[in-house]
Every structure is written in C-alpha cells, then in structure tokens.
Tab-separated table of C-alpha atoms and ligand atoms in Angstrom:
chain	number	residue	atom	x	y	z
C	200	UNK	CA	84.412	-65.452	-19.630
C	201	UNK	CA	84.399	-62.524	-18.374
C	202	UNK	CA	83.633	-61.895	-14.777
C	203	UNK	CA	82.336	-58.189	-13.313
C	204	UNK	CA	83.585	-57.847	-8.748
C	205	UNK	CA	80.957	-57.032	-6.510
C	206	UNK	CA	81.975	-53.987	-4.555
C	207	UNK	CA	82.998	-56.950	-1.493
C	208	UNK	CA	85.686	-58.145	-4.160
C	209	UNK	CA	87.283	-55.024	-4.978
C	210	UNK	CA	87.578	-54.011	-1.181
C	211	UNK	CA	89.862	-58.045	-0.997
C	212	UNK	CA	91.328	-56.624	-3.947
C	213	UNK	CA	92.138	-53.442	-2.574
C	214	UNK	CA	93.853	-55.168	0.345
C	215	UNK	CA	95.844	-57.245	-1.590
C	216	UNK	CA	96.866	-54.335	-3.651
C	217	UNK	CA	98.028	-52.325	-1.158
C	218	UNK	CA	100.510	-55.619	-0.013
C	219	UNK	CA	101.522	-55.326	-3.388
C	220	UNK	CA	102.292	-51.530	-3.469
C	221	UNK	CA	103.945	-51.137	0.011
C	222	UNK	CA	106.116	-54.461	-1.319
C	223	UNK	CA	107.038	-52.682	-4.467
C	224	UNK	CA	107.634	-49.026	-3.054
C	225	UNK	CA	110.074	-50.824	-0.390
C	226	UNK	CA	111.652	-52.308	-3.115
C	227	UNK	CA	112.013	-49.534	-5.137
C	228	UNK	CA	114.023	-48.289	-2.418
C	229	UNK	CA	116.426	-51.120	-1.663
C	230	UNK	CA	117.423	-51.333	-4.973
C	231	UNK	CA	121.062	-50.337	-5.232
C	232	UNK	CA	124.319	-50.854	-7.093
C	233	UNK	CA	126.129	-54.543	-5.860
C	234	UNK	CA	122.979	-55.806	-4.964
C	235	UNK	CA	121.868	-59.098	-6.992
C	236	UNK	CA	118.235	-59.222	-8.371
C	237	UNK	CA	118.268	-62.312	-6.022
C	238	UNK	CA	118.252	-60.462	-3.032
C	239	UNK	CA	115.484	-58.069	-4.118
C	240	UNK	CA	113.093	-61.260	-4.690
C	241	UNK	CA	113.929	-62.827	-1.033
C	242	UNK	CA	113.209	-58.764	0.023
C	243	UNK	CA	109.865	-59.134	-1.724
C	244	UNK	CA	108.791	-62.227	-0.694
C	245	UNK	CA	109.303	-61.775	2.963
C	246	UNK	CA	107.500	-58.048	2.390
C	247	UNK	CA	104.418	-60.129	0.944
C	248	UNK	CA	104.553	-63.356	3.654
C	249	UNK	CA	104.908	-60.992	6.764
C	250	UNK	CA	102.115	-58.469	5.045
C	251	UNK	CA	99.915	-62.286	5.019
C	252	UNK	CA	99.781	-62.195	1.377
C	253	UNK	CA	101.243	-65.013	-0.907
C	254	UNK	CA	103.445	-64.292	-4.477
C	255	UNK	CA	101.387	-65.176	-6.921
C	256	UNK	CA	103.992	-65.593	-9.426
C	257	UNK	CA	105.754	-68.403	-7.570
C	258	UNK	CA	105.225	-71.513	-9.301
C	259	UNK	CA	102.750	-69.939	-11.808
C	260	UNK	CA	103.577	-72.149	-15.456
C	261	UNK	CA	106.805	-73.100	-13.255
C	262	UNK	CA	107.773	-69.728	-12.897
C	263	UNK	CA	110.622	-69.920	-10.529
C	264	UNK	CA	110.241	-66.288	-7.920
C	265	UNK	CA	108.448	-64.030	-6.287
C	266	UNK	CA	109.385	-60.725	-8.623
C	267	UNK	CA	110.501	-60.357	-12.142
C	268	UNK	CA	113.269	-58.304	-12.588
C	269	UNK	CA	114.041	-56.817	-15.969
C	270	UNK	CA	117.197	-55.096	-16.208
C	271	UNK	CA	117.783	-52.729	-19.720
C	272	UNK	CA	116.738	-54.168	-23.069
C	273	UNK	CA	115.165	-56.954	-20.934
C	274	UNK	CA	111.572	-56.368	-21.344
C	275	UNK	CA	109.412	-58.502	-18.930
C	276	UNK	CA	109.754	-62.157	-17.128
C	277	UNK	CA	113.429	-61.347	-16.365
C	278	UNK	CA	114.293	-64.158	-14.029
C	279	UNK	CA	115.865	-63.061	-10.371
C	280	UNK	CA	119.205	-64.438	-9.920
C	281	UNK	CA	123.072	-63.686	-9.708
C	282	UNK	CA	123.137	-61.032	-11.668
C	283	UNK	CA	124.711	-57.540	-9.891
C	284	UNK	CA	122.967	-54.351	-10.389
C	285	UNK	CA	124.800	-51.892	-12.076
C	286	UNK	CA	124.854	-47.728	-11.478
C	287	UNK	CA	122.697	-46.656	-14.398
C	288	UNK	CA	120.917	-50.070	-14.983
C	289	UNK	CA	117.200	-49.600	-15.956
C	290	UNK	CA	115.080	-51.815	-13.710
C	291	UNK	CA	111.601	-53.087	-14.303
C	292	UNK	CA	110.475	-54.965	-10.952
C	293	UNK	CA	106.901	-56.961	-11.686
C	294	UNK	CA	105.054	-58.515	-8.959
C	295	UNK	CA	101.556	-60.300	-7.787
C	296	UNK	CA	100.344	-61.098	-4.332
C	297	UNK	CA	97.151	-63.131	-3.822
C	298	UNK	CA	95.038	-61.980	-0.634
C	299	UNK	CA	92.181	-64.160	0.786
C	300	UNK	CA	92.415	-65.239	-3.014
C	301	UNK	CA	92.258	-62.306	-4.707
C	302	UNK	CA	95.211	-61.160	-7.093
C	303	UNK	CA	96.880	-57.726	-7.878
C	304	UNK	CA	99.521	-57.305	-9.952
C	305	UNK	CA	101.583	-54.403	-10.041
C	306	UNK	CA	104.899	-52.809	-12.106
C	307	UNK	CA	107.381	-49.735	-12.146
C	308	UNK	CA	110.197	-49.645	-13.749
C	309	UNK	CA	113.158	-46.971	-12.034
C	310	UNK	CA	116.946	-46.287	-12.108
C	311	UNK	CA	119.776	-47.540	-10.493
C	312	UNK	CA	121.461	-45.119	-9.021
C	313	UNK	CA	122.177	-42.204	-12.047
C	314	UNK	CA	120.362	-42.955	-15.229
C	315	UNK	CA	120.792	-41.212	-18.824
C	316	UNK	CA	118.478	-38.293	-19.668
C	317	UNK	CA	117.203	-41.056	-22.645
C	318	UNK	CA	116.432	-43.656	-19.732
C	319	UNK	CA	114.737	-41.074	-17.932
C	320	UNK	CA	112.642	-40.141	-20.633
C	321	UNK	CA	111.765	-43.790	-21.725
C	322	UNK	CA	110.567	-44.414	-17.668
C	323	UNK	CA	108.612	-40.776	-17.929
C	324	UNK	CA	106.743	-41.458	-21.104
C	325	UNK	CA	105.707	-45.226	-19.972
C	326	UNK	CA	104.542	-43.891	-17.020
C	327	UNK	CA	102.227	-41.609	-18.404
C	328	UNK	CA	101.210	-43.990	-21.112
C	329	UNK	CA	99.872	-46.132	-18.142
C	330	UNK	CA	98.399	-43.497	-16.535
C	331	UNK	CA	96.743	-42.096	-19.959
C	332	UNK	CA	95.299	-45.893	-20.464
C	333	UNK	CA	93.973	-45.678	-16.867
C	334	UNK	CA	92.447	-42.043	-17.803
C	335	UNK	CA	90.294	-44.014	-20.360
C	336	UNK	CA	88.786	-47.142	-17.936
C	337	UNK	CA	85.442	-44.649	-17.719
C	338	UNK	CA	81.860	-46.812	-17.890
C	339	UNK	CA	80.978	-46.778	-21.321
C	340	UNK	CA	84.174	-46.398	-22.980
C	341	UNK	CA	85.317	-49.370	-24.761
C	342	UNK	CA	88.098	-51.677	-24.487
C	343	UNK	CA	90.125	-50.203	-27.163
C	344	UNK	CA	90.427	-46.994	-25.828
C	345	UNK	CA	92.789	-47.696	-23.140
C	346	UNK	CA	95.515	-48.918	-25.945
C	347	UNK	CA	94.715	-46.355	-28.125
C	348	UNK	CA	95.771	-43.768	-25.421
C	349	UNK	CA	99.033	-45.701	-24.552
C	350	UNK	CA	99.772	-46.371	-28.493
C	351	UNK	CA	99.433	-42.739	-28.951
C	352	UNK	CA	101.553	-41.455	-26.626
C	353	UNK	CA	104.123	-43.655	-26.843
C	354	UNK	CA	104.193	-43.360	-30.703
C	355	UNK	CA	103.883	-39.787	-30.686
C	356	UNK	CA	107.517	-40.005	-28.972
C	357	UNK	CA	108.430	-42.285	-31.683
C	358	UNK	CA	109.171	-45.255	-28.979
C	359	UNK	CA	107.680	-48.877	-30.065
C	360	UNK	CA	104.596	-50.126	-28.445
C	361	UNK	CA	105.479	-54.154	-27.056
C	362	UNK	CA	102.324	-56.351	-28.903
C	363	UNK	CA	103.605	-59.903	-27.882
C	364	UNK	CA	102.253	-59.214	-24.629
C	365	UNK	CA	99.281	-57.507	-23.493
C	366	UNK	CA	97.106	-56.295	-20.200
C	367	UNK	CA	94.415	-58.682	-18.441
C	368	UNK	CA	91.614	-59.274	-16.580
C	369	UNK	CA	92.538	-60.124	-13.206
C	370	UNK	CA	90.415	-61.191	-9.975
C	371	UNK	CA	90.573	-64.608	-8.532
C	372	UNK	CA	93.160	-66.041	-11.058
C	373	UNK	CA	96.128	-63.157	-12.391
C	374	UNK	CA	94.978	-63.806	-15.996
C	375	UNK	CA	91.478	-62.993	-16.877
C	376	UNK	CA	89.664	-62.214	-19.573
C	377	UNK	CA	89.763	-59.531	-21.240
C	378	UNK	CA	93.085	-59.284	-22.762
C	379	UNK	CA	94.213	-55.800	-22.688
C	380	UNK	CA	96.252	-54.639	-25.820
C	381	UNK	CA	98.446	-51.265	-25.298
C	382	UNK	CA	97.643	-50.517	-29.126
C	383	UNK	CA	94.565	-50.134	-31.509
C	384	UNK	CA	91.468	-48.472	-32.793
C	385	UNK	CA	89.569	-46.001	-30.462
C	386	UNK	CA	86.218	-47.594	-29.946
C	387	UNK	CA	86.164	-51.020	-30.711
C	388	UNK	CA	85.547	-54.323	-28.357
C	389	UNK	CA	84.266	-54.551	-24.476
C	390	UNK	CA	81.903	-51.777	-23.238
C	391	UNK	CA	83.730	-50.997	-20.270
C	392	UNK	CA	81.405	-51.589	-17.043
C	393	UNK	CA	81.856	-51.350	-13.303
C	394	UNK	CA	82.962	-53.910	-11.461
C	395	UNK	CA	85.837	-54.949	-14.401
C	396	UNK	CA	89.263	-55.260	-12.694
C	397	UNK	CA	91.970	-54.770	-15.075
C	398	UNK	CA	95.389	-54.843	-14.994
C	399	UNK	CA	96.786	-52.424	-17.558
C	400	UNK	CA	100.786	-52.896	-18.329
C	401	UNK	CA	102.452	-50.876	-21.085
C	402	UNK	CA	105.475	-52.362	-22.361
C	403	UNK	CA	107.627	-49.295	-24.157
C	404	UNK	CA	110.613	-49.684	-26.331
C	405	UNK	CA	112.962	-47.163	-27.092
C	406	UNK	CA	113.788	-48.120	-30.433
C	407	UNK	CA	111.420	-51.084	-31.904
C	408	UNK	CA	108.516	-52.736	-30.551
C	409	UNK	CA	109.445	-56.607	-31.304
C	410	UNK	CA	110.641	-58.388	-28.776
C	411	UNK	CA	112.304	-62.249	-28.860
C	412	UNK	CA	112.324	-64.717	-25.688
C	413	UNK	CA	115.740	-65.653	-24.850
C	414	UNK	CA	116.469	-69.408	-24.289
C	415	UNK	CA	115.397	-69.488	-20.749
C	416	UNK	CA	112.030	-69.761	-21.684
C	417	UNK	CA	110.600	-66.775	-19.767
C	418	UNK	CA	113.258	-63.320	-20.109
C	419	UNK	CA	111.549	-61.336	-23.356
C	420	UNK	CA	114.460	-59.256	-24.447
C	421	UNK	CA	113.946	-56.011	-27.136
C	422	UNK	CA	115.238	-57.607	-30.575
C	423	UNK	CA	117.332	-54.178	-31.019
C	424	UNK	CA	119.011	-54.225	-27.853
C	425	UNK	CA	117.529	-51.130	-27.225
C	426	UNK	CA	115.966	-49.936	-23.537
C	427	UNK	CA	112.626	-50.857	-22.309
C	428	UNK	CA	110.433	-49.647	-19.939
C	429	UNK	CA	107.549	-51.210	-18.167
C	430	UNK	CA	104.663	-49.783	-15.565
C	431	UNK	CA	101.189	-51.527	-14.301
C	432	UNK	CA	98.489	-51.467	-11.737
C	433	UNK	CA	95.813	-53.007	-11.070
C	434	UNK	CA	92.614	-51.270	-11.855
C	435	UNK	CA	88.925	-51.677	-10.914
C	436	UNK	CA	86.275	-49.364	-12.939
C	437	UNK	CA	84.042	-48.177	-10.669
C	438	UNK	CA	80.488	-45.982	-11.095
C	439	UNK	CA	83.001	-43.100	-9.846
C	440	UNK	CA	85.736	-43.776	-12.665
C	441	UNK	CA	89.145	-45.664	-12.033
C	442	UNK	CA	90.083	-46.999	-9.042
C	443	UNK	CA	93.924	-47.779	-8.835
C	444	UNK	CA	94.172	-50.699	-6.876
C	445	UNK	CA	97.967	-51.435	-6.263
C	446	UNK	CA	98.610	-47.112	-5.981
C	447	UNK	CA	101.517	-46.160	-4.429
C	448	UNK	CA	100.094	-42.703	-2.875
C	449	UNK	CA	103.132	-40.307	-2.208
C	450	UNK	CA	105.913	-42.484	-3.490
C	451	UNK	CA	104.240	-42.383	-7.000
C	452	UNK	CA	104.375	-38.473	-6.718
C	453	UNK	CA	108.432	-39.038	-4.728
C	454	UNK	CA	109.567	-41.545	-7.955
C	455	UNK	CA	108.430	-39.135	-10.478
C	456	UNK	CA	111.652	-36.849	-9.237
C	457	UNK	CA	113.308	-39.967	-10.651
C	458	UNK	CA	112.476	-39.508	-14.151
C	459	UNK	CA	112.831	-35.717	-14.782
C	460	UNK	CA	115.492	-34.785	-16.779
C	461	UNK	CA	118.538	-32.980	-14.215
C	462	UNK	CA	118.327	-29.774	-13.089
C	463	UNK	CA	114.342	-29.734	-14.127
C	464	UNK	CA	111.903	-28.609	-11.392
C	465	UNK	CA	108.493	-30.470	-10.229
Z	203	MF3	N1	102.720	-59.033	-14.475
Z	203	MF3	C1	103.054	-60.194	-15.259
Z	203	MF3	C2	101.905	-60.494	-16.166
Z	203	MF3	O1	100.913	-59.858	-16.073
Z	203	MF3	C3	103.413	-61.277	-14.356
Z	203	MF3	C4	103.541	-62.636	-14.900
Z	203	MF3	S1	105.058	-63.254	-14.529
Z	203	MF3	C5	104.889	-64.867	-14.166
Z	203	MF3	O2	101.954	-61.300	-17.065
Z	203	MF3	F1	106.028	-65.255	-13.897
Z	203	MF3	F2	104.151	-65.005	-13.116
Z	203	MF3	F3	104.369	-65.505	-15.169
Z	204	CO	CO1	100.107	-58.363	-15.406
C-alpha cells in the first residue's frame, strides 16, 4: 500500500530530517584517520538522542547500530565496529532517525582524509546521480523516471548501477512502498503525486554493478573489489516540486570541495 503525507506529516518529517542531517554533517566532520567506525556510531547516536530523535536502524531485522558504515568496495549495511579508518578510505555513512514517529533516512558517502582523483570522481558522479533522480520527483512524472536519470548518468560514466537494492517509500515505517529502483525505462509505473515521501539512494560501482553479502549477514560488498559510492535523502514531492527532507544546506555546497578533482576551482 501505498500511503500519500498530509502536509502535517511532512512538516514531522521535516523535523526528523533535519536530526538526521545535522547528525550526518557532524559526522562527516569527525571522521578522521585512527578513528574506529565504532566511535562514529556512539557519535551518532548521542547526536540523534540529545537532538530527541531515536536511530531507527537499531534493532531493525536485528540490525546491531545506529549508522552503517561502508568503507571502499563495501557497498551498504557495513556493520560499525573495530575497524580503524584509514587516510584515503572511501566512507559511506547511512543513517535513520524516527521523530514523533516519523522516519528519514539519509546517506553521503566522503573521503578520509586525501582520496584518489578516481574516488573523487566515483563520490562526484553518485552525487549527482542522486540529485538528477531527485530532479525527476515532479507531479506527474512517473516512478521510473527517477532511475532512469540515475542509470543514465552513472552509465554514461561507464560505472555499474547496484540492482540488489533499491530506494523506498518511507513515512511511519523506513520501508514503504514504492520500491525505488536506480535503473529502468523512462515512463513506466507510479504517477508520481504530492504528498509521496521517498527516499531515493543510488548505489554506484566503479567497476560492476553486482554485489555479494559477506557472511555477516548484513555488509554487501562489490563482487570486483572495486569502489563504491553511496548518497540518499529523503524526499517529499510536493505541488511546488521536490522537497529534500534530510538537506544538508551549506555543508552540501562545503562537501562538494571534497570531490573535485585537485587544483580544480568551484
Ligand atoms: N538506508 C538503509 C536502507 O534504506 C538503511 C537500512 S540499514 C538497516 O535500507 F540496518 F537498518 F537495515
Ligand atoms: Co534507505
């Protein structure tokens, strides 16, 4: 089923989104060589408790934390633990606070310290991908337009589009329906309508787009070993177009120095 928000929704959404963003922008800046992806969760969870949200991903299917934490060819559902960041480590941080009981769920994926010029232009091209699929969340569109702009782009730069996994409907629970595919067709499926909150999460491989879960049940991992990339937000289509519920305002604009090639200007 799937379930349109009343404008009083999307305002608890909002709210919980922005818990969500200022959790992941101040983790986006803690993150540092030595640190363990351990101490980033316990960073985000207290973010999210003082902020009076709850993680959503705690517990959900037994998921252990508060963040994901997907370091390199790690794609998504990377568990936090002992593992030390490294300088030049790609780092995909996921997370999902719940507000008055409202979810958002929200993803960037950034450098540890130096990256390559490749890594940078793996994180540059997924971000845009999102933002291209958010581009397309217009009334009237339909469902399949938002993958068919990621799968495009990402293609067109001859990276591999992740289809294990896919975007959702989110609201009251952090999987809805609609499922959200980052590939396909233009103009098939859903009439897009106001009042559908999506969350919208390409999944970008440098080299091939299948994945494999390793034996932890949860860490999907690239099955080349290559680099992956990962950005989401949550999205609400409104009569005046998309409105990004977990945006990050200025840091969005302040990571973006992050994946220019050096020496490149704004
Ligand atoms: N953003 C992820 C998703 O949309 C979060 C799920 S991780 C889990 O699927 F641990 F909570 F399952
Ligand atoms: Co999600």
């Amino acid at each position: 089923m799937i379930t349109l928000k009343s404008a009083r929704e999307i305002e608890k959404m909002r709210r919980s989104g922005a818990i969500t963003a200022a959790t992941l922008s101040m983790l986006v800046g803690a993150a540092k060589a030595g640190m363990t992806t351990r101490q980033l969760d316990a960073l985000a969870e207290a973010s999210i408790r003082e902020r009076g949200g709850i993680p959503t991903f705690v517990g959900y299917h037994g998921y252990p934390a508060t963040i994901c934490a997907s370091v390199n060819d790690e794609v998504v559902h990377g568990i936090p633990g002992e593992r030390v960041l490294c300088e030049g480590d790609l780092l995909s941080i996921d997370i999902g606070t719940t507000l008055e009981g409202y979810v958002s769920d929200s993803a960037v994926t950034i450098a540890i310290g130096e990256a390559s010029d490749e890594a940078r232009r793996l994180m540059r091209i997924t971000q845009e991908c999102l933002m291209l699929g958010i581009a397309q969340m217009q009334a009237g569109n339909h469902l399949s337009d938002i993958g068919h702009a990621v799968q495009r782009h990402a293609e067109s730069n001859s990276y591999g589009v992740v289809r294990d996994l896919v975007g959702h409907g989110v609201g009251t629970k952090m999987h809805e329906e609609p499922q959200v595919p980052n590939y396909g067709e233009p103009g098939k499926g859903l009439i897009l309508k106001p009042g559908l909150v999506l969350a919208v999460e390409p999944m970008i491989n440098a080299g091939t787009h299948k994945v494999r879960t390793l034996k932890d049940g949860w860490t999907v991992v690239t099955a080349d070993g290559k680099l992956s990339a990962h950005f989401e937000h949550t999205i609400a289509i409104t009569d005046e177009g998309p409105k990004i519920l977990t945006l990050r305002e200025v840091y969005e604009h302040a990571d973006a120095a992050l994946y220019r090639p050096r020496g490149e200007a704004a």
